[in-house]
Amino acid sequence: MSPIGEGVRATPDAGTQVGAAGGGARVGPVESPSLEDVDRGETTDELLTLNFGPHHPATHGVLRLLVTLQGEVVRDLKPIIGYVHTGIEKTAEDKSYWKVIPIVERMDYLAYYFNAMAYVGAVESLLEVEVPTRAQYLRVIHLELNRIASHLIWLGTSALDLGASSIFLYSLRERELILDLFEMSSGQRMHTRYFQVGGVIEDIPTGFASKLREFLQIMPGRVDEYGAILNSNEIVLRRLRGTCPLDADTLLELGVTGPLLRAAGNPWDLRKAAPYSSYEHFEFKIPVGTVGDNYDRFAVRLAEIYESVRIIEQALEGLPEGPHITEDRKVALPPRHELATSMEALIHHFKLVTEGFRVPPGEMYYPIESPRGELGCYVRSDGSSRPARVHMRDPSFVNLQALSHMTRGSYIADLIATTAMLDPILGGIDR
Amino acid sequence: MEVRRERIGPSGAGARSAAGGARAGAVSGEELRVQSLSARQLLRGGDLEGANQPAQLEGADLERYVQERVLTTTLDKTVAWARSNSFFPLSFGLACCAMEQFHAAGPRMDIARFGFEAFRASPRQADLIILAGRVSIKMAPIIRRLYDQMLEPKWAISMGACCSSMGVFNNYALVPADKFMPIDVHVPGCPPRPEALMHGVLKLRKLVQDDPDMGWRERYDAVGTEEHPLNA
Amino acid sequence: MPDATGLELLAQELGDAAIETVYYRKRATIVVDPAQIRAVLQTLRAKGYAFLASVHGVDHYPEEPRLGVIYELLDMSRVDRVAVKLRVPTEAPRVESVTADWPTADHQEREVYDMFGVVFEGHPDLRRILMPEDYEGHPQRRDFPLGGEPVIFTRDETKWLEARSE
């Protein structure tokens, strides 16, 4: 690394920094001067409460932060959310099981395939439906493409926050290629409802594989370019290195998973620990950081793009022949050409489209690894054709609780950088 | 809270623009001919139809009257042309539609080739608010405040199905944008492609240039059937 | 997930706090007495389930007791999950908050309070988190109406307006 980024950085009030990487930080109330102290004149600065958002260029969505400042140092932070609460979980109780898929997709709106995967996985577990291997590989391809697309937007918007605004246009250029691939396989760029209960809705068309290969050939070179641009930018390095670290134990207490936990050194990744949908067939590494500061969070996500490219390459090479959705006609629609010849197929089609399949009563929690951490879907069924409760355990909702611990004792500029590195998606937070 | 919706009449951005009086809105050949006939009649001092009745003006008054009309019209058109080609959108994204809004500003579907790439962070400096995403009941008063903080002339585009109507989620938590602020252009889609958003923005540009596309209500003779919140 | 026998052993260790165990589709759930939830979670933490993945609510309408709160626990070293469930009636929806032991439950318990009305005693800051502060009602309960706008097709618009003005 260039020596520029390792220069001396003036830390504000290193003594009062709660949650520093050095000491084992306990999670507790903040030690900020009380109003009585201010009255008695025992502090030189007053405390100012600043409202940050919900409309703000740096809040990555409609996040509102109540920041208590002493000078320019953040003493306390309270996130206020709910500004894009859509009642997704309540709407999902009103629709039949396959109609819930588009509802639930729009929750974490950058990781739409992951939302669908968690929900569909939960329903498949309840129904004990087997997903054919080809469908599992296709799911993996689309999930990893979505992971790359999500990290690209994170990269673009974070670089925009830090001032490197040209990266935004570069990352959108790559994302256009990915969205072209999604459009090829499902007809829609975002919120594709490509994953269905039992598999995927359609097989990939001809030309998809060759276009995907072209994309996979250029992607690592592009990520190298982004790394080269940002890693030689002194301002980005100074803003990210050493700022707002938080150790892995505190993060685990706060329930944080995903790249934030991996940046702190804990290699917990559900794709390796509890593999689902054939992830165990692929060889890939888990990038892990050392210090847990903003630079590690940035580097871990950038490295994850390389690993996702590797996974897609392996999935594409090993894509087996077979059906793209389960053959169980009670769960998946029969192919259209069968409707002309088979009466049973017609009846199944009619039943599935009008009422939908029924799921025996039970509960299921299905966790997967989304670009932001553990995304879990809890489905409770009561025997009818509509779910009785759908709850998405969104990683950003839980990760947001770590923001106040990370930013205590740091400057406002570090707060901006940390919010960017936290990668909050308000659609998932507010549901 | 009073919400007043002003209809965009067929003669241009009717009550919204500053200039009053007779205005040459349309640019079709037929209407130009009518305009020139009325101007000639005016100069000759004859009787005019419609709202223009200055048939009794003479001499210097008449000349000044004519000068005012012709110059004002051209100036208005120039100002409208300049305004329409330099929207400053407010950087405002709520949910998934914001991602497609990014793509509209991205390298492939470039919003900058029309001159609209200057996204302003402050509502005081912006004149176009693109509501990209679903509007929850907690966010609606804040959006209204932002809209009020914008200076005239200002326009609003409702992007996506969720803010135009209720979209995919017809439930307790959302409110369609029409209920609390006037919207000029609705762009359907979930999310609308960047090309669709561009189409909406270009439609707004045409509208600001006093050449609005005929709305569907005019086309299907359904004027007067809008849902007015005040009547509720 | 622990298998069915492992689940039974776990429930026995909890003693009288465990009311019921459910093992369905490889998912282990222990239904516990609401008054002892903190002790139960501490016991499970000692057994290795040190990560609280999720706290969420369920409404069992029309079965009583109606409101349920589910705690999803994860043992990272053995990759084992177990769910702890408790049920409280709507008349007395009070549960002790576990935020002091598990800081991750902070926002999640606020969400359960907001959506279902379960009051968590001892929570540092129990306010509504997703709905506006002055909202009345708990939206995710099953007897709360879905709401929304009535769908009016264009051809019905005039008739609807006339009907409203009568």
PDB file of C-alpha atoms in Angstrom, chain A residues 27 78-83 85 89-91 93-94 125-128 251-257 261 266 268 270 273-274 360-365 367 374 378 380 382 387-389 391 393 397-398 400-401 429-431, chain C residues 1 24-27 29 45 50-60 63 70 72 74-77 79 81 85 102-108 110-111 115-116 125 127 129-131 133 139-146:
ATOM      1  CA  VAL A  27     -22.150  -2.165  24.982  1.00  0.00           C
ATOM      2  CA  LYS A  78     -30.291   7.901  17.349  1.00  0.00           C
ATOM      3  CA  PRO A  79     -31.608   6.565  14.080  1.00  0.00           C
ATOM      4  CA  ILE A  80     -35.283   7.193  13.354  1.00  0.00           C
ATOM      5  CA  ILE A  81     -36.753   5.028  10.660  1.00  0.00           C
ATOM      6  CA  GLY A  82     -40.137   4.221   9.207  1.00  0.00           C
ATOM      7  CA  TYR A  83     -40.177   6.748   6.391  1.00  0.00           C
ATOM      8  CA  HIS A  85     -42.604   1.626   5.726  1.00  0.00           C
ATOM      9  CA  GLU A  89     -45.594  -8.142   5.753  1.00  0.00           C
ATOM     10  CA  LYS A  90     -49.248  -7.261   6.205  1.00  0.00           C
ATOM     11  CA  THR A  91     -49.892  -7.191   2.457  1.00  0.00           C
ATOM     12  CA  GLU A  93     -50.847 -12.132   4.463  1.00  0.00           C
ATOM     13  CA  ASP A  94     -53.532 -11.177   1.996  1.00  0.00           C
ATOM     14  CA  SER A 125     -39.066 -26.271   3.378  1.00  0.00           C
ATOM     15  CA  LEU A 126     -42.625 -26.217   4.642  1.00  0.00           C
ATOM     16  CA  LEU A 127     -43.875 -28.111   1.610  1.00  0.00           C
ATOM     17  CA  GLU A 128     -40.801 -30.396   1.480  1.00  0.00           C
ATOM     18  CA  LEU A 251     -20.842  -6.686  16.599  1.00  0.00           C
ATOM     19  CA  LEU A 252     -22.015 -10.179  17.541  1.00  0.00           C
ATOM     20  CA  GLU A 253     -23.804  -8.824  20.586  1.00  0.00           C
ATOM     21  CA  LEU A 254     -25.558  -6.344  18.345  1.00  0.00           C
ATOM     22  CA  GLY A 255     -26.557  -9.094  15.933  1.00  0.00           C
ATOM     23  CA  VAL A 256     -24.522  -7.761  13.029  1.00  0.00           C
ATOM     24  CA  THR A 257     -23.632 -10.194  10.251  1.00  0.00           C
ATOM     25  CA  LEU A 261     -18.716  -8.808  10.740  1.00  0.00           C
ATOM     26  CA  ASN A 266     -15.033 -13.159  12.008  1.00  0.00           C
ATOM     27  CA  TRP A 268     -19.073 -16.129   9.380  1.00  0.00           C
ATOM     28  CA  LEU A 270     -23.940 -18.720   5.674  1.00  0.00           C
ATOM     29  CA  ALA A 273     -21.421 -22.482   7.258  1.00  0.00           C
ATOM     30  CA  ALA A 274     -24.899 -23.723   6.352  1.00  0.00           C
ATOM     31  CA  PRO A 360     -49.902 -27.584   5.815  1.00  0.00           C
ATOM     32  CA  PRO A 361     -49.793 -25.685   9.111  1.00  0.00           C
ATOM     33  CA  GLY A 362     -46.340 -25.004  10.493  1.00  0.00           C
ATOM     34  CA  GLU A 363     -43.596 -22.443  10.874  1.00  0.00           C
ATOM     35  CA  MET A 364     -40.281 -22.077   9.164  1.00  0.00           C
ATOM     36  CA  TYR A 365     -37.332 -19.711   9.357  1.00  0.00           C
ATOM     37  CA  PRO A 367     -31.813 -17.771   6.574  1.00  0.00           C
ATOM     38  CA  GLU A 374     -28.180 -12.757   7.320  1.00  0.00           C
ATOM     39  CA  TYR A 378     -40.125 -16.560   8.747  1.00  0.00           C
ATOM     40  CA  ARG A 380     -46.164 -19.318   9.351  1.00  0.00           C
ATOM     41  CA  ASP A 382     -52.215 -22.220   8.784  1.00  0.00           C
ATOM     42  CA  PRO A 387     -49.557 -17.372   4.565  1.00  0.00           C
ATOM     43  CA  ALA A 388     -50.582 -16.441   8.085  1.00  0.00           C
ATOM     44  CA  ARG A 389     -47.427 -14.482   8.768  1.00  0.00           C
ATOM     45  CA  HIS A 391     -41.583 -11.815   8.437  1.00  0.00           C
ATOM     46  CA  ARG A 393     -35.398 -10.619   9.198  1.00  0.00           C
ATOM     47  CA  PHE A 397     -32.464  -3.359  10.271  1.00  0.00           C
ATOM     48  CA  VAL A 398     -30.244  -5.121  12.764  1.00  0.00           C
ATOM     49  CA  LEU A 400     -28.293  -0.157  11.936  1.00  0.00           C
ATOM     50  CA  GLN A 401     -28.113  -0.593  15.685  1.00  0.00           C
ATOM     51  CA  ILE A 429     -35.050  -1.567   7.294  1.00  0.00           C
ATOM     52  CA  ASP A 430     -38.579  -0.257   7.078  1.00  0.00           C
ATOM     53  CA  ARG A 431     -40.257  -3.020   5.150  1.00  0.00           C
TER      54      ARG A 431
ATOM     55  CA  MET C   1     -31.014 -27.699  13.976  1.00  0.00           C
ATOM     56  CA  TYR C  24     -41.366 -29.842  12.355  1.00  0.00           C
ATOM     57  CA  ARG C  25     -39.525 -29.981   9.036  1.00  0.00           C
ATOM     58  CA  LYS C  26     -36.175 -29.985  10.836  1.00  0.00           C
ATOM     59  CA  ARG C  27     -36.963 -26.858  12.800  1.00  0.00           C
ATOM     60  CA  THR C  29     -39.082 -24.742  18.605  1.00  0.00           C
ATOM     61  CA  ARG C  45     -26.632 -18.955  25.863  1.00  0.00           C
ATOM     62  CA  ALA C  50     -24.895 -17.118  21.773  1.00  0.00           C
ATOM     63  CA  PHE C  51     -26.262 -15.283  18.745  1.00  0.00           C
ATOM     64  CA  LEU C  52     -29.798 -13.892  18.738  1.00  0.00           C
ATOM     65  CA  ALA C  53     -30.619 -13.749  15.076  1.00  0.00           C
ATOM     66  CA  SER C  54     -34.161 -12.445  15.171  1.00  0.00           C
ATOM     67  CA  VAL C  55     -36.949 -11.326  17.481  1.00  0.00           C
ATOM     68  CA  HIS C  56     -40.306 -11.178  15.792  1.00  0.00           C
ATOM     69  CA  GLY C  57     -43.965 -11.354  16.584  1.00  0.00           C
ATOM     70  CA  VAL C  58     -46.854 -13.498  15.391  1.00  0.00           C
ATOM     71  CA  ASP C  59     -50.559 -13.095  15.818  1.00  0.00           C
ATOM     72  CA  HIS C  60     -52.368 -16.386  16.340  1.00  0.00           C
ATOM     73  CA  GLU C  63     -56.507 -18.895  18.976  1.00  0.00           C
ATOM     74  CA  ILE C  70     -40.309 -15.736  18.685  1.00  0.00           C
ATOM     75  CA  GLU C  72     -34.348 -17.246  16.842  1.00  0.00           C
ATOM     76  CA  LEU C  74     -28.001 -19.524  16.554  1.00  0.00           C
ATOM     77  CA  ASP C  75     -24.995 -21.478  17.760  1.00  0.00           C
ATOM     78  CA  MET C  76     -22.201 -20.395  15.469  1.00  0.00           C
ATOM     79  CA  SER C  77     -19.675 -22.996  16.507  1.00  0.00           C
ATOM     80  CA  VAL C  79     -24.186 -24.164  13.246  1.00  0.00           C
ATOM     81  CA  ARG C  81     -30.517 -23.076  15.365  1.00  0.00           C
ATOM     82  CA  LYS C  85     -41.521 -18.999  21.445  1.00  0.00           C
ATOM     83  CA  TRP C 102     -28.926  -9.160  24.110  1.00  0.00           C
ATOM     84  CA  PRO C 103     -28.424  -5.620  22.733  1.00  0.00           C
ATOM     85  CA  THR C 104     -29.553  -6.734  19.293  1.00  0.00           C
ATOM     86  CA  ALA C 105     -33.120  -6.996  20.581  1.00  0.00           C
ATOM     87  CA  ASP C 106     -33.402  -3.217  20.952  1.00  0.00           C
ATOM     88  CA  HIS C 107     -34.947  -2.199  17.629  1.00  0.00           C
ATOM     89  CA  GLN C 108     -36.526  -5.595  17.083  1.00  0.00           C
ATOM     90  CA  ARG C 110     -39.634  -1.931  19.380  1.00  0.00           C
ATOM     91  CA  GLU C 111     -40.898  -3.299  16.080  1.00  0.00           C
ATOM     92  CA  MET C 115     -46.777  -3.898  15.044  1.00  0.00           C
ATOM     93  CA  PHE C 116     -48.430  -6.118  17.659  1.00  0.00           C
ATOM     94  CA  ASP C 125     -36.747   3.233  24.904  1.00  0.00           C
ATOM     95  CA  ARG C 127     -41.508   3.801  21.219  1.00  0.00           C
ATOM     96  CA  ILE C 129     -40.345   2.595  15.290  1.00  0.00           C
ATOM     97  CA  LEU C 130     -41.994   2.118  11.906  1.00  0.00           C
ATOM     98  CA  MET C 131     -45.306   3.924  12.188  1.00  0.00           C
ATOM     99  CA  GLU C 133     -45.282   8.287  16.821  1.00  0.00           C
ATOM    100  CA  PRO C 139     -51.144  -2.788  12.212  1.00  0.00           C
ATOM    101  CA  GLN C 140     -49.877  -6.336  12.032  1.00  0.00           C
ATOM    102  CA  ARG C 141     -52.596  -7.814  14.203  1.00  0.00           C
ATOM    103  CA  ARG C 142     -54.836  -9.967  12.104  1.00  0.00           C
ATOM    104  CA  ASP C 143     -57.990  -8.069  12.966  1.00  0.00           C
ATOM    105  CA  PHE C 144     -56.493  -4.743  11.882  1.00  0.00           C
ATOM    106  CA  PRO C 145     -57.871  -3.841   8.439  1.00  0.00           C
ATOM    107  CA  LEU C 146     -55.499  -3.818   5.507  1.00  0.00           C
TER     108      LEU C 146
END
